[in-house]
Short mmCIF file of C-alpha atoms in Angstrom, two decimals:
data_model
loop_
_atom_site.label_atom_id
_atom_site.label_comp_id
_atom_site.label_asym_id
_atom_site.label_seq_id
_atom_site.Cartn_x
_atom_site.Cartn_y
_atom_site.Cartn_z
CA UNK A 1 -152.58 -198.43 210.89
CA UNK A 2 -149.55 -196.36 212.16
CA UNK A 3 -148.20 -194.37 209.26
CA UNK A 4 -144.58 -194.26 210.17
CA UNK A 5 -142.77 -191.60 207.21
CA UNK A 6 -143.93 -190.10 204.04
CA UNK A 7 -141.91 -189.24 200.43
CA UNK A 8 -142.91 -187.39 197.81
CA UNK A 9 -141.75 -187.43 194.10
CA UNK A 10 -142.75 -187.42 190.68
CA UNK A 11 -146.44 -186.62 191.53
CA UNK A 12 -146.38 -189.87 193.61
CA UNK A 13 -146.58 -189.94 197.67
CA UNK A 14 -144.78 -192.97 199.10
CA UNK A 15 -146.38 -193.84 203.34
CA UNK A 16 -144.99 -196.22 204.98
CA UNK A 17 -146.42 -198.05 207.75
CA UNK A 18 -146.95 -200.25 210.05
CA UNK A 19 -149.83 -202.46 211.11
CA UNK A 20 -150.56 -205.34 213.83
CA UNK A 21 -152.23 -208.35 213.05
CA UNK A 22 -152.89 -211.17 215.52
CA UNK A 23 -150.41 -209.24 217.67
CA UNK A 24 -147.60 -209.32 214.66
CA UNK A 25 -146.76 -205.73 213.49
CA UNK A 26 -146.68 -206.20 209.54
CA UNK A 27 -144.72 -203.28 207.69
CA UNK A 28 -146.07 -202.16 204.45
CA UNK A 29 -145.90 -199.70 201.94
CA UNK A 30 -148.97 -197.13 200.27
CA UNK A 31 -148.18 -195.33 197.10
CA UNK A 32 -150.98 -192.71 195.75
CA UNK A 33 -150.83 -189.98 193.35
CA UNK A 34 -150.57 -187.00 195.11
CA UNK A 35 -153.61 -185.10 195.73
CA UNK A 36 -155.82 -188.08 195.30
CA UNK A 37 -159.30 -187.73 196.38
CA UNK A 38 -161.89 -190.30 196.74
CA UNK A 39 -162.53 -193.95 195.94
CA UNK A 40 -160.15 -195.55 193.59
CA UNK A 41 -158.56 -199.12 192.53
CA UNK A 42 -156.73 -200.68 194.96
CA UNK A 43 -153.66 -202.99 193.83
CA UNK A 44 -152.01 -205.12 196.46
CA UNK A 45 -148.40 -206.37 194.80
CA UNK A 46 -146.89 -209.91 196.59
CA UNK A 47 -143.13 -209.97 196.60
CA UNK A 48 -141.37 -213.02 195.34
CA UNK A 49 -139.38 -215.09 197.66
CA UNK A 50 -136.41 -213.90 198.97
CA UNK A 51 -137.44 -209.90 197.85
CA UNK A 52 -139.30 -207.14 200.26
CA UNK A 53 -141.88 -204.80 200.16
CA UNK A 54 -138.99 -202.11 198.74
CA UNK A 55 -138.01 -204.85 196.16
CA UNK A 56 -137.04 -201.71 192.80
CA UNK A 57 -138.59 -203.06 190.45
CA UNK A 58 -141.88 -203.67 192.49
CA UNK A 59 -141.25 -199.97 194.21
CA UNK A 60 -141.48 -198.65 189.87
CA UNK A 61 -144.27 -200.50 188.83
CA UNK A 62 -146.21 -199.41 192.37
CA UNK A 63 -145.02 -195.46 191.08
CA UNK A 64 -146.21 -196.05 187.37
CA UNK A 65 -150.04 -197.66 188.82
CA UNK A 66 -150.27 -194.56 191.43
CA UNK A 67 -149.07 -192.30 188.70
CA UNK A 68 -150.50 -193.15 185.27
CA UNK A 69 -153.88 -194.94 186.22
CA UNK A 70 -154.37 -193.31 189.98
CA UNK A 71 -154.48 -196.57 191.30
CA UNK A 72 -153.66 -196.78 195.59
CA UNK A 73 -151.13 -199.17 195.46
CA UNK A 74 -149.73 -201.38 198.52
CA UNK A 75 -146.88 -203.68 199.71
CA UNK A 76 -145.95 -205.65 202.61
CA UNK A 77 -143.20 -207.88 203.74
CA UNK A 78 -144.43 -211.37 203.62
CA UNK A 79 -143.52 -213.25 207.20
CA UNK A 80 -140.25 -214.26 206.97
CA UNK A 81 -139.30 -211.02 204.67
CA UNK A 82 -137.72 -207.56 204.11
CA UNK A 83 -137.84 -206.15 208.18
CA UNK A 84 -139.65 -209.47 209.47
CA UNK A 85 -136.50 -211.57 208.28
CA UNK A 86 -134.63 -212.68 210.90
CA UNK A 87 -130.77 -213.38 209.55
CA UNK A 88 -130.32 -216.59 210.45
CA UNK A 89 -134.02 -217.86 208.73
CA UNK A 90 -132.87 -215.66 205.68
CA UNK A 91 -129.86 -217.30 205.06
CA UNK A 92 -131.06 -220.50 205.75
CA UNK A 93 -133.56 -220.15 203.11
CA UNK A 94 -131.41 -218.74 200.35
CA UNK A 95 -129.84 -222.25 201.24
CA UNK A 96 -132.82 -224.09 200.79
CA UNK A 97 -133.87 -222.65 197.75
CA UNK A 98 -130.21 -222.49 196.02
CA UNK A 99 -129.87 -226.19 196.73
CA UNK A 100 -133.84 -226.66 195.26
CA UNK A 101 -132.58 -224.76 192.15
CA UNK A 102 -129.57 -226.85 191.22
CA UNK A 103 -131.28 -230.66 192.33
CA UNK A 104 -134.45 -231.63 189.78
CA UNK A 105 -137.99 -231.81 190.67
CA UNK A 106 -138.27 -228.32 191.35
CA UNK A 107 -138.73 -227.06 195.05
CA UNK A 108 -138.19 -229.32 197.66
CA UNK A 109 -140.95 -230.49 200.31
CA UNK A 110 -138.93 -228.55 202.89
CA UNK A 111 -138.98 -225.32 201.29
CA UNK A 112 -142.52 -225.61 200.29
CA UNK A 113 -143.59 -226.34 203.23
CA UNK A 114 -142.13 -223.29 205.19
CA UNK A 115 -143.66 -221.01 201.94
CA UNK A 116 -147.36 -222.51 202.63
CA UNK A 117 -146.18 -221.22 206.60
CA UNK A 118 -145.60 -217.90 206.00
CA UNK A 119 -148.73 -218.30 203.25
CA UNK A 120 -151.39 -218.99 205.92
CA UNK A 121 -150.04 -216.21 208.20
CA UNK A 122 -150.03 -213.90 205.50
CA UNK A 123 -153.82 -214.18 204.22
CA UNK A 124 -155.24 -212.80 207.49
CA UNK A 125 -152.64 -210.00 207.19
CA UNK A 126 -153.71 -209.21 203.79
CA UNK A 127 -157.16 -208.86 204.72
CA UNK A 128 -156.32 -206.51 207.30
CA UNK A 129 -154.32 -204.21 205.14
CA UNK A 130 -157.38 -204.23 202.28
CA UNK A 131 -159.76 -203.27 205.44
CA UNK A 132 -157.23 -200.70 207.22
CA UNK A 133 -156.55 -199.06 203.38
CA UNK A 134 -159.83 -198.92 201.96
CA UNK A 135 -161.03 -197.22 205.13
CA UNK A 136 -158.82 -194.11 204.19
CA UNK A 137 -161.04 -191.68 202.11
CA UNK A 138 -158.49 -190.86 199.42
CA UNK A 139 -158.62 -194.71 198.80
CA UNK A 140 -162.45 -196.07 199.87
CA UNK A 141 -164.09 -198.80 198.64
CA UNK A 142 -163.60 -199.64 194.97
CA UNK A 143 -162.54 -203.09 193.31
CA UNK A 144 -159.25 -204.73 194.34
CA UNK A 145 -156.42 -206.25 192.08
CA UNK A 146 -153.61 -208.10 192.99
CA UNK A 147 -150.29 -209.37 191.61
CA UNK A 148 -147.32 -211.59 192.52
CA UNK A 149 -144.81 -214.07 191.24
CA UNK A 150 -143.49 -217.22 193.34
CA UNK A 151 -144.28 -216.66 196.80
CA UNK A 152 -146.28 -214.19 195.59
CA UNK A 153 -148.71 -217.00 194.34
CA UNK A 154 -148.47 -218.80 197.44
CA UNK A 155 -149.76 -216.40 198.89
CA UNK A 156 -152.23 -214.61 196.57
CA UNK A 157 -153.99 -218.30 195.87
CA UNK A 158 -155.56 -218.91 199.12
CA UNK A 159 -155.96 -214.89 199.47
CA UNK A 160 -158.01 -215.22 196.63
CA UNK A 161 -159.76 -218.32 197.81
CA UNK A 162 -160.58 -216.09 200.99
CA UNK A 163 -161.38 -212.76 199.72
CA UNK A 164 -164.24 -211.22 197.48
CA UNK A 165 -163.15 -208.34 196.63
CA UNK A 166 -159.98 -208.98 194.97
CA UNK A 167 -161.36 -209.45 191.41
CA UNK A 168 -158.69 -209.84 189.46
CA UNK A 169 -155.34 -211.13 189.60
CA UNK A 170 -151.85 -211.93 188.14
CA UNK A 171 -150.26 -214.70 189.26
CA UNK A 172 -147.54 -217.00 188.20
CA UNK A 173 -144.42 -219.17 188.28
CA UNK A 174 -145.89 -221.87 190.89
CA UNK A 175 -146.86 -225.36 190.11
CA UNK A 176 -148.74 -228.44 191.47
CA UNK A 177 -146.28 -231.02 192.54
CA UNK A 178 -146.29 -233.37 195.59
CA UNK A 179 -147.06 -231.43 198.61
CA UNK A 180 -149.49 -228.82 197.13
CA UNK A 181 -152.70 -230.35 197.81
CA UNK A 182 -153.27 -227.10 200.05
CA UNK A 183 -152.63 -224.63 196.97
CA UNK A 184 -154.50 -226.75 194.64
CA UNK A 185 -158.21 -226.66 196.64
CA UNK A 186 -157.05 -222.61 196.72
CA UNK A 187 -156.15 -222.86 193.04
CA UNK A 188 -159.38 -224.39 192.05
CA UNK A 189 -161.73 -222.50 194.32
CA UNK A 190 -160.23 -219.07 192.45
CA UNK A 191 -162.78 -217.59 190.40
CA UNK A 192 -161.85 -214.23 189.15
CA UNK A 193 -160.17 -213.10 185.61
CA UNK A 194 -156.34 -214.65 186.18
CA UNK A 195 -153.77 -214.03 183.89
CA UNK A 196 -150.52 -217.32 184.83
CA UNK A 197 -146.77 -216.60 184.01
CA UNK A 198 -144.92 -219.55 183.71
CA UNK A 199 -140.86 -219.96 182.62
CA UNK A 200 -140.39 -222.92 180.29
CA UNK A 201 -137.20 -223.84 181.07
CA UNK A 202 -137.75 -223.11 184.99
CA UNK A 203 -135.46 -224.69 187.41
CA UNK A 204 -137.73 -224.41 190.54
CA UNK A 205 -140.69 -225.17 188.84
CA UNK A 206 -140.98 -228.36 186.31
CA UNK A 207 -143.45 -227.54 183.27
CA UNK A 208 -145.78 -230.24 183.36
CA UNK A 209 -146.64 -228.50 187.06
CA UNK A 210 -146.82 -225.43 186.21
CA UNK A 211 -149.21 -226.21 183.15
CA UNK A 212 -151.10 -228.14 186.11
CA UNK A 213 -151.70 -225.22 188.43
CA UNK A 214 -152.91 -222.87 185.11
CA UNK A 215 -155.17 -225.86 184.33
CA UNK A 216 -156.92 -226.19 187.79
CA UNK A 217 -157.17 -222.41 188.52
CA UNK A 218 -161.23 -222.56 188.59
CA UNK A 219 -161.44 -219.32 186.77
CA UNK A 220 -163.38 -218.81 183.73
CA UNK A 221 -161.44 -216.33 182.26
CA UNK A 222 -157.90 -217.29 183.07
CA UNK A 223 -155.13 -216.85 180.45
CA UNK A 224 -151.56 -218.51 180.44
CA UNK A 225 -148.31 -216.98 179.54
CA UNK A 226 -145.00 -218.50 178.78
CA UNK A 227 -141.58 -217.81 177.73
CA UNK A 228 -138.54 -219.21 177.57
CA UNK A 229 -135.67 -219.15 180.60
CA UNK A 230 -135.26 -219.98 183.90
CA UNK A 231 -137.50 -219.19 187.18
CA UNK A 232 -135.73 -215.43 187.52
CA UNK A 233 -135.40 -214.57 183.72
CA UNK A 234 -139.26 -213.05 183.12
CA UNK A 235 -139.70 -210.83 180.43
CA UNK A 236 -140.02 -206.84 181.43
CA UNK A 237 -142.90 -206.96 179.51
CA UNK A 238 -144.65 -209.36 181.26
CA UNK A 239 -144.86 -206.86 184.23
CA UNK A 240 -145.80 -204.06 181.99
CA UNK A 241 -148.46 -206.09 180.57
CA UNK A 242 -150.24 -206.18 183.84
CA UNK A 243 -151.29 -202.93 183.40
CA UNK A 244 -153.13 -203.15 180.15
CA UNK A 245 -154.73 -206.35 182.11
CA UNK A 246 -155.87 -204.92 185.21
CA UNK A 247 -157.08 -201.52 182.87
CA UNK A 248 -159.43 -203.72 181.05
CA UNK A 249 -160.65 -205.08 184.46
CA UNK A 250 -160.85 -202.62 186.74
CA UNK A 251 -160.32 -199.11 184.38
CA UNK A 252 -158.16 -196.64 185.29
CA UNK A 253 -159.07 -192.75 186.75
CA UNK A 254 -157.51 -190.11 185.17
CA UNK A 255 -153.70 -188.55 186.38
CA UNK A 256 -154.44 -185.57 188.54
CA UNK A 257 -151.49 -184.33 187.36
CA UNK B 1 -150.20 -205.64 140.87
CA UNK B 2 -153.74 -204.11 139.19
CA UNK B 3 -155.86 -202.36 141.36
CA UNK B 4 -159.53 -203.21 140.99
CA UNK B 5 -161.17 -200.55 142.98
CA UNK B 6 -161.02 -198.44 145.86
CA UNK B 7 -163.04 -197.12 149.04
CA UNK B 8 -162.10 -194.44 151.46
CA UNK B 9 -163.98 -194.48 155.03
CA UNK B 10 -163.02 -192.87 158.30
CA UNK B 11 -159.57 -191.79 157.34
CA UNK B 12 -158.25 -195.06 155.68
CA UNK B 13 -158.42 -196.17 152.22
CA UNK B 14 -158.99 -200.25 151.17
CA UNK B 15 -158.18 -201.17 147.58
CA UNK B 16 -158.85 -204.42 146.22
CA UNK B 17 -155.95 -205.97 143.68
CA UNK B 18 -154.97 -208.89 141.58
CA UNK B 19 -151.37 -210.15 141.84
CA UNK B 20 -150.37 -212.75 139.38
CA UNK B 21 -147.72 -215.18 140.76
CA UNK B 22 -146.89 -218.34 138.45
CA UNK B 23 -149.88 -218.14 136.47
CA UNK B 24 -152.55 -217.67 139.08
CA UNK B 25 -154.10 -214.53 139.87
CA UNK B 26 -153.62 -213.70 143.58
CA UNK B 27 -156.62 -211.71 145.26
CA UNK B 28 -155.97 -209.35 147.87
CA UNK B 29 -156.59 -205.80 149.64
CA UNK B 30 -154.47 -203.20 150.96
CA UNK B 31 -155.56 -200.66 153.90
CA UNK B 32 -153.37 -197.36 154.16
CA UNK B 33 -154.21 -194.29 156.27
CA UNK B 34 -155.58 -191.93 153.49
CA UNK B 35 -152.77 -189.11 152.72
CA UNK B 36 -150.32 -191.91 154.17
CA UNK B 37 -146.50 -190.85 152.47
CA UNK B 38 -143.29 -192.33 152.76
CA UNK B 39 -142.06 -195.48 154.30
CA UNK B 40 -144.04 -197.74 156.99
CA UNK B 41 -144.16 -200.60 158.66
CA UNK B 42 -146.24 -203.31 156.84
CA UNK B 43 -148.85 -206.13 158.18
CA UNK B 44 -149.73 -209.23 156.44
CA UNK B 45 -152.89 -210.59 157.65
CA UNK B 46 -153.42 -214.70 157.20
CA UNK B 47 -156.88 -215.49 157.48
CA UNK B 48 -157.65 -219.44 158.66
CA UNK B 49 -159.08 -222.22 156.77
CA UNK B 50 -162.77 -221.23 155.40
CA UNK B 51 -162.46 -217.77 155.81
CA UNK B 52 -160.94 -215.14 153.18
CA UNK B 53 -159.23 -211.71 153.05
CA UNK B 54 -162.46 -209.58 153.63
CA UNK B 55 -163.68 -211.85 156.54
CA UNK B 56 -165.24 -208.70 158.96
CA UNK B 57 -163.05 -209.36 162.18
CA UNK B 58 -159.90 -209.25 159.58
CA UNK B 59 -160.85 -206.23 158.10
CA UNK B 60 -161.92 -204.43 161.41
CA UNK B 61 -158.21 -205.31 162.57
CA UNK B 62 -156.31 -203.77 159.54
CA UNK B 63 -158.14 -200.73 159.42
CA UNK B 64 -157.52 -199.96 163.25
CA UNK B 65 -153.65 -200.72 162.30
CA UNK B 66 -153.55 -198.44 159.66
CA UNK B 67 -155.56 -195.66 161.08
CA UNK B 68 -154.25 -195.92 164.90
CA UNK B 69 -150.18 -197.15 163.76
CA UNK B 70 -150.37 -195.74 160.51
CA UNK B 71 -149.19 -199.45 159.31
CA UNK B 72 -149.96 -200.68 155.47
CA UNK B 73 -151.99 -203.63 156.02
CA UNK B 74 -152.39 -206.55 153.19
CA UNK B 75 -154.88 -209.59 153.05
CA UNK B 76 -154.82 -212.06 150.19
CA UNK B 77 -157.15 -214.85 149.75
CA UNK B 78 -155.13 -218.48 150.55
CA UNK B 79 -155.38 -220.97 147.71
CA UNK B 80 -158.41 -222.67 148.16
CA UNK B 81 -160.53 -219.67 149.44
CA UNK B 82 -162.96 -216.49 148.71
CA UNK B 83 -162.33 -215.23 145.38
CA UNK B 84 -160.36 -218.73 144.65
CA UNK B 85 -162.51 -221.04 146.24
CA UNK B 86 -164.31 -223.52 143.49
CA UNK B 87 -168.01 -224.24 145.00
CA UNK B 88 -167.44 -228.67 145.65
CA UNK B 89 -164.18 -228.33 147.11
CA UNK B 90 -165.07 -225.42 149.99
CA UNK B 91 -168.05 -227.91 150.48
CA UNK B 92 -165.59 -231.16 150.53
CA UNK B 93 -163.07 -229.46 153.11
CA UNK B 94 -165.64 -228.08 155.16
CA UNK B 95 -166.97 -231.40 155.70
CA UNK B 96 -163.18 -232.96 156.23
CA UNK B 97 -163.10 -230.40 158.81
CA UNK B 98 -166.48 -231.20 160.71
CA UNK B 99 -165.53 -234.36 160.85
CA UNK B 100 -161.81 -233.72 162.65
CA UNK B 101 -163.72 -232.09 165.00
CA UNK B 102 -166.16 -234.43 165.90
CA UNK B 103 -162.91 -237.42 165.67
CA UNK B 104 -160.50 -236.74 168.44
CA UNK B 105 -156.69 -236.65 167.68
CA UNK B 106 -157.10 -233.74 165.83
CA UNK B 107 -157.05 -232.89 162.36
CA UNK B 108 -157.36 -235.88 159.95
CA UNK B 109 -153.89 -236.78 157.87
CA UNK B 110 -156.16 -235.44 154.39
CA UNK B 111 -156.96 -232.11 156.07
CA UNK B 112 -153.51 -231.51 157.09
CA UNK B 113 -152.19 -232.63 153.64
CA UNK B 114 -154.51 -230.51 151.86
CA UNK B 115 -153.73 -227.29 153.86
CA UNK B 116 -149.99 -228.10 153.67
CA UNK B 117 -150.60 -228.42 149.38
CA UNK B 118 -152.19 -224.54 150.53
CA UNK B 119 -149.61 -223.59 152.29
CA UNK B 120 -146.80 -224.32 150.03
CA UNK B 121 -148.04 -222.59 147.13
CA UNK B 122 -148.80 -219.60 149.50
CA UNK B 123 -145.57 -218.68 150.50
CA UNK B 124 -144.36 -217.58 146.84
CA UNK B 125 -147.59 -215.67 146.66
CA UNK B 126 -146.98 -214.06 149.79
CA UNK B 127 -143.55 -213.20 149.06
CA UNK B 128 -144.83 -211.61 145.30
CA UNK B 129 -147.12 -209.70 147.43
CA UNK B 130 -144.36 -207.86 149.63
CA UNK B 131 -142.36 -207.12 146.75
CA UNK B 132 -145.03 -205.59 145.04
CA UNK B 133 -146.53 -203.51 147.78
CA UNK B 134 -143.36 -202.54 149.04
CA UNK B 135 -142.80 -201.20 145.50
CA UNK B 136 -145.46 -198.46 146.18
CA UNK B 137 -143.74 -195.10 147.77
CA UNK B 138 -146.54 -195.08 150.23
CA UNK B 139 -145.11 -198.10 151.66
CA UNK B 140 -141.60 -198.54 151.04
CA UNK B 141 -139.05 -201.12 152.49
CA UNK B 142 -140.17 -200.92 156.03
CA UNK B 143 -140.16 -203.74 158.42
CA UNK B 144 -142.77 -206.38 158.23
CA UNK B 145 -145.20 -208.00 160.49
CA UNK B 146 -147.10 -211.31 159.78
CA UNK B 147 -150.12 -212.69 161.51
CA UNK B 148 -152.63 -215.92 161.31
CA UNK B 149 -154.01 -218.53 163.17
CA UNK B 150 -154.70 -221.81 162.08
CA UNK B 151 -154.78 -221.83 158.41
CA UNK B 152 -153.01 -218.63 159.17
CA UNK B 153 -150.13 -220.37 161.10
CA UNK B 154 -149.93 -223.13 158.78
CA UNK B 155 -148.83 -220.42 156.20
CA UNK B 156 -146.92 -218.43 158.55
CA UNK B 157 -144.61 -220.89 159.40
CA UNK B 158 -143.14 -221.89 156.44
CA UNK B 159 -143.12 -218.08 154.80
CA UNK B 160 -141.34 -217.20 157.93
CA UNK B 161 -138.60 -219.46 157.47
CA UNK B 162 -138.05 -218.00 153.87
CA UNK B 163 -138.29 -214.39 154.21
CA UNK B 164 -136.05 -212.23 156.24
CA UNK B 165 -138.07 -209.28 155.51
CA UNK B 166 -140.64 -210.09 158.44
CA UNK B 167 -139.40 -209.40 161.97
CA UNK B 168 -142.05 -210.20 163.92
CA UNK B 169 -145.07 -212.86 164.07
CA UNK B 170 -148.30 -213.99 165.92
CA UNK B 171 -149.40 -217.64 165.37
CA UNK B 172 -151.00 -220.19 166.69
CA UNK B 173 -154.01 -222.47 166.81
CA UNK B 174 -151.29 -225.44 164.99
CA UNK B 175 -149.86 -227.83 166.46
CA UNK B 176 -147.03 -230.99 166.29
CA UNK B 177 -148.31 -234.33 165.24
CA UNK B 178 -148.01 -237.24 163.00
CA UNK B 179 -148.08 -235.91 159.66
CA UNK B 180 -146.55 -232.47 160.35
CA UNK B 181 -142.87 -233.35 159.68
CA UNK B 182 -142.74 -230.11 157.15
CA UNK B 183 -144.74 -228.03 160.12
CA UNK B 184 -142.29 -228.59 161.77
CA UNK B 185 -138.88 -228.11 160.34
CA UNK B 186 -140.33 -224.54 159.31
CA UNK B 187 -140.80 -223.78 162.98
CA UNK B 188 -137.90 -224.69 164.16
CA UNK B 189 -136.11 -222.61 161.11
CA UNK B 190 -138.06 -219.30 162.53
CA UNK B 191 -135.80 -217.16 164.54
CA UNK B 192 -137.83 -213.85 164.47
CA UNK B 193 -139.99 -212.78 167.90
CA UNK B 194 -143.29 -214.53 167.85
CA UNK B 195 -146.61 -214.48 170.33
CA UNK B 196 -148.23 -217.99 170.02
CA UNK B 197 -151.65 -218.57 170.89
CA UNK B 198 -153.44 -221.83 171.62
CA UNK B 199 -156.66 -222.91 172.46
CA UNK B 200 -156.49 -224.91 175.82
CA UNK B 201 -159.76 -227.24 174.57
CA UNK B 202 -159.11 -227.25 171.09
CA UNK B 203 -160.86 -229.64 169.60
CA UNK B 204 -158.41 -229.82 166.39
CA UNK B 205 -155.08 -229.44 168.36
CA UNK B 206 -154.37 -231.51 171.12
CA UNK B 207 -152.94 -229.78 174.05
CA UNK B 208 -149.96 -231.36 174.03
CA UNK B 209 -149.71 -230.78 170.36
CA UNK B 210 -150.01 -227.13 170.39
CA UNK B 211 -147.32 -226.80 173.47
CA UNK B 212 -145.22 -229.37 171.27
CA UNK B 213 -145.58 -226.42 168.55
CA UNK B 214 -144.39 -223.74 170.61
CA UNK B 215 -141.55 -225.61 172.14
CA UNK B 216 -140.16 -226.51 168.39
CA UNK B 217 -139.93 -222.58 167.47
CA UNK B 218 -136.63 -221.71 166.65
CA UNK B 219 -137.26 -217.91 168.12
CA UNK B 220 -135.15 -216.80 171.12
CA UNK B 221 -138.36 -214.64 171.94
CA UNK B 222 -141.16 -216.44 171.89
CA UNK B 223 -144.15 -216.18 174.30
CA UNK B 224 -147.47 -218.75 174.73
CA UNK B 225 -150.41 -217.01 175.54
CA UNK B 226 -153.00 -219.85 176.41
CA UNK B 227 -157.13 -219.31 177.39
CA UNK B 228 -160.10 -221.67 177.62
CA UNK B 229 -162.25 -223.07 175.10
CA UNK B 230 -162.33 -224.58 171.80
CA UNK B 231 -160.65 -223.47 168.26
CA UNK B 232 -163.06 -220.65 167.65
CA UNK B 233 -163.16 -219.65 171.12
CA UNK B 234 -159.77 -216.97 171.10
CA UNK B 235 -161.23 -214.17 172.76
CA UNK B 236 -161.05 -211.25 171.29
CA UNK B 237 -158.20 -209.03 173.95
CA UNK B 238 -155.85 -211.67 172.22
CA UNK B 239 -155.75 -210.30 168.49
CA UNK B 240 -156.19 -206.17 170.50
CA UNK B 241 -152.83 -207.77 172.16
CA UNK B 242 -150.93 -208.10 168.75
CA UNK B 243 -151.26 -204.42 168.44
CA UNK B 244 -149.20 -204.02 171.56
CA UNK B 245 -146.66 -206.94 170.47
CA UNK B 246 -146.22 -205.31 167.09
CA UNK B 247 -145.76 -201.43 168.29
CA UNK B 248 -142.97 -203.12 170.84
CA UNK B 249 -141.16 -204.58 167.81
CA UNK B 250 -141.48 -201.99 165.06
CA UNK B 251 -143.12 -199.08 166.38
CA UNK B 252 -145.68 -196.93 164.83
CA UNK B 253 -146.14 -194.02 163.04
CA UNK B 254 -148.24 -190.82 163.92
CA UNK B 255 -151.76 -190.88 162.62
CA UNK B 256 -152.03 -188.60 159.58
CA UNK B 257 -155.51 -187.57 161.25
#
């Protein structure tokens, strides 16, 4: 794990850096309160698709964990994503996805197949960055959370499926259509506390399959979530609602500051 | 409104009163911080079917609102039940009711019928109630807060549709069938942010009832929270979760302590 630069603010210390995985450098991004010392939570957050490890709203809510609940806190570009992209894939998959959006039926077999792609490669990555990250002493060995919409899911399902010590999780706005036979073994072998965000009027994602993927999460404790609008239009609070969620999990450790 | 006695414990005060509304006297109990002055934010608990205003859970809830928000809390007893209840009929519904839930389909056309002859002549009481606890100076005119399940909801729905003076709302544990034509048009009249909860095995609402019921609410912010397990089974970071929900929408005030 090459830490390439550091940024301080607000009590918060930003690293980024780099790390190679099956011979693929994968960028990433650690936020910890500064002056942390010793073992703590570990949150890993998935970006959605189309979004990077630098995504603003992700970059605040990383801040607010490292800051308020001393959480280590870490991002990386899915394949396919933020420094990975290549521009001609990226474009071509904004096309994909804005033609998905505005036919019915929700994502097309095309794009979900390239997602379940860049899923696979991304689990082994994953691991890598909970090993590499855990190893640091200001971070060590305590329980891991993770979080992510979309992509995010197709990812963090067979993550899950793969790895103990992720033992909780928020996940959300993927379904169980034809073509997810893949997430739905991952979705049913899950078995840690999952709280599912669905949008009820979401144009990727029909309801009937999203209310399929919260019913064969294996889980439990698993709670659903829904509101109304489209695949893009969650609720602020819904984020900020993670927090209370992973607290009750996992605790917090009190603000050096 | 009489007040019938009073009891002060760990900084908040519970008074038991009598409200008459068209000839009937109305049970119920107000919490308030103790020293609590001036104009706050006020919660009116429903309690569901076979319960009544001093049920433990209930009365744990409104005295962490009024000691931790500072809120003015109010249960009555629904027609029908605690103080109300006459001895055969409690036995008759609560024998309607183990039956529904050994039937499937949910609850039986009589049960319904008799909740909705409940509900109706709850919503004047209700409305008696606010008046006459607003009326107090240690309450005032402040925005109002409703929440029930079941029972609760059934009660909820149609007192939200007639009274502007409550902003916000957590239901659930209803849902949309046969027989629920009146349900129905009240939810779809309620424009005020509500948090909807349903049981994912409830034996008395069919799934696709209870997402039939959230669907029909009229509110531009509404949000389904969904978990496991069978009418009785809400666990219990759902009703800690109001607290957040109601502090978002009307705020709290400092503890006198």
């Amino acid at each position: 794990m090459n830490f390439t630069d550091e940024k301080n603010e607000d009590g918060v210390t930003e690293r980024g850096f780099t790390l190679e995985v099956a011979g693929n450098p994968v960028p990433g991004v650690l936020w910890l309160a500064q002056a942390a010392e010793g073992q703590r939570p570990l949150l890993l957050i998935g970006h959605g698709g189309g979004r990077d490890k630098l995504f603003p709203p992700l970059v605040a809510s990383a801040r607010h964990y490292a800051r308020a609940l001393g959480y280590a806190v870490v991002a990386i570009d899915a394949p396919g994503h933020g420094a990975r992209a290549m521009p001609d894939q990226a474009a071509r998959v904004a096309q994909h996805v804005r033609h998905d959006m505005t036919a019915t039926g929700g994502l097309s077999a095309d794009t979900l197949a390239l997602m379940m792609r860049w899923a696979t490669q991304a689990v082994p990555e994953w691991r890598a960055v909970i090993d590499a990250v855990q190893a640091l002493t200001e971070v060590g060995s305590g329980p891991v959370a993770y979080c992510g919409l979309s992509l995010g899911t197709m990812i963090g399902l067979p993550l899950l499926a793969a790895e103990t010590r992720i033992k909780v999780a928020a996940l959300g706005l993927v379904g169980l259509g034809a073509g997810s036979a893949q997430l739905e073994a991952a979705a049913r072998q899950v078995s840690v506390p999952v709280e599912f965000l669905m949008q009820w009027d979401d144009e990727l994602v029909p309801r009937s399959q999203a209310l399929a993927m919260y019913d064969a999460l294996g889980s439990v404790q698993k709670t659903l979530h829904a509101n109304p609008g489209r695949h893009a239009d969650v609720p602020p609070f819904e984020r900020a609602g993670w927090m209370a969620f992973f607290t009750r999990h996992l605790g917090g450790i009190p603000s050096p500051a």
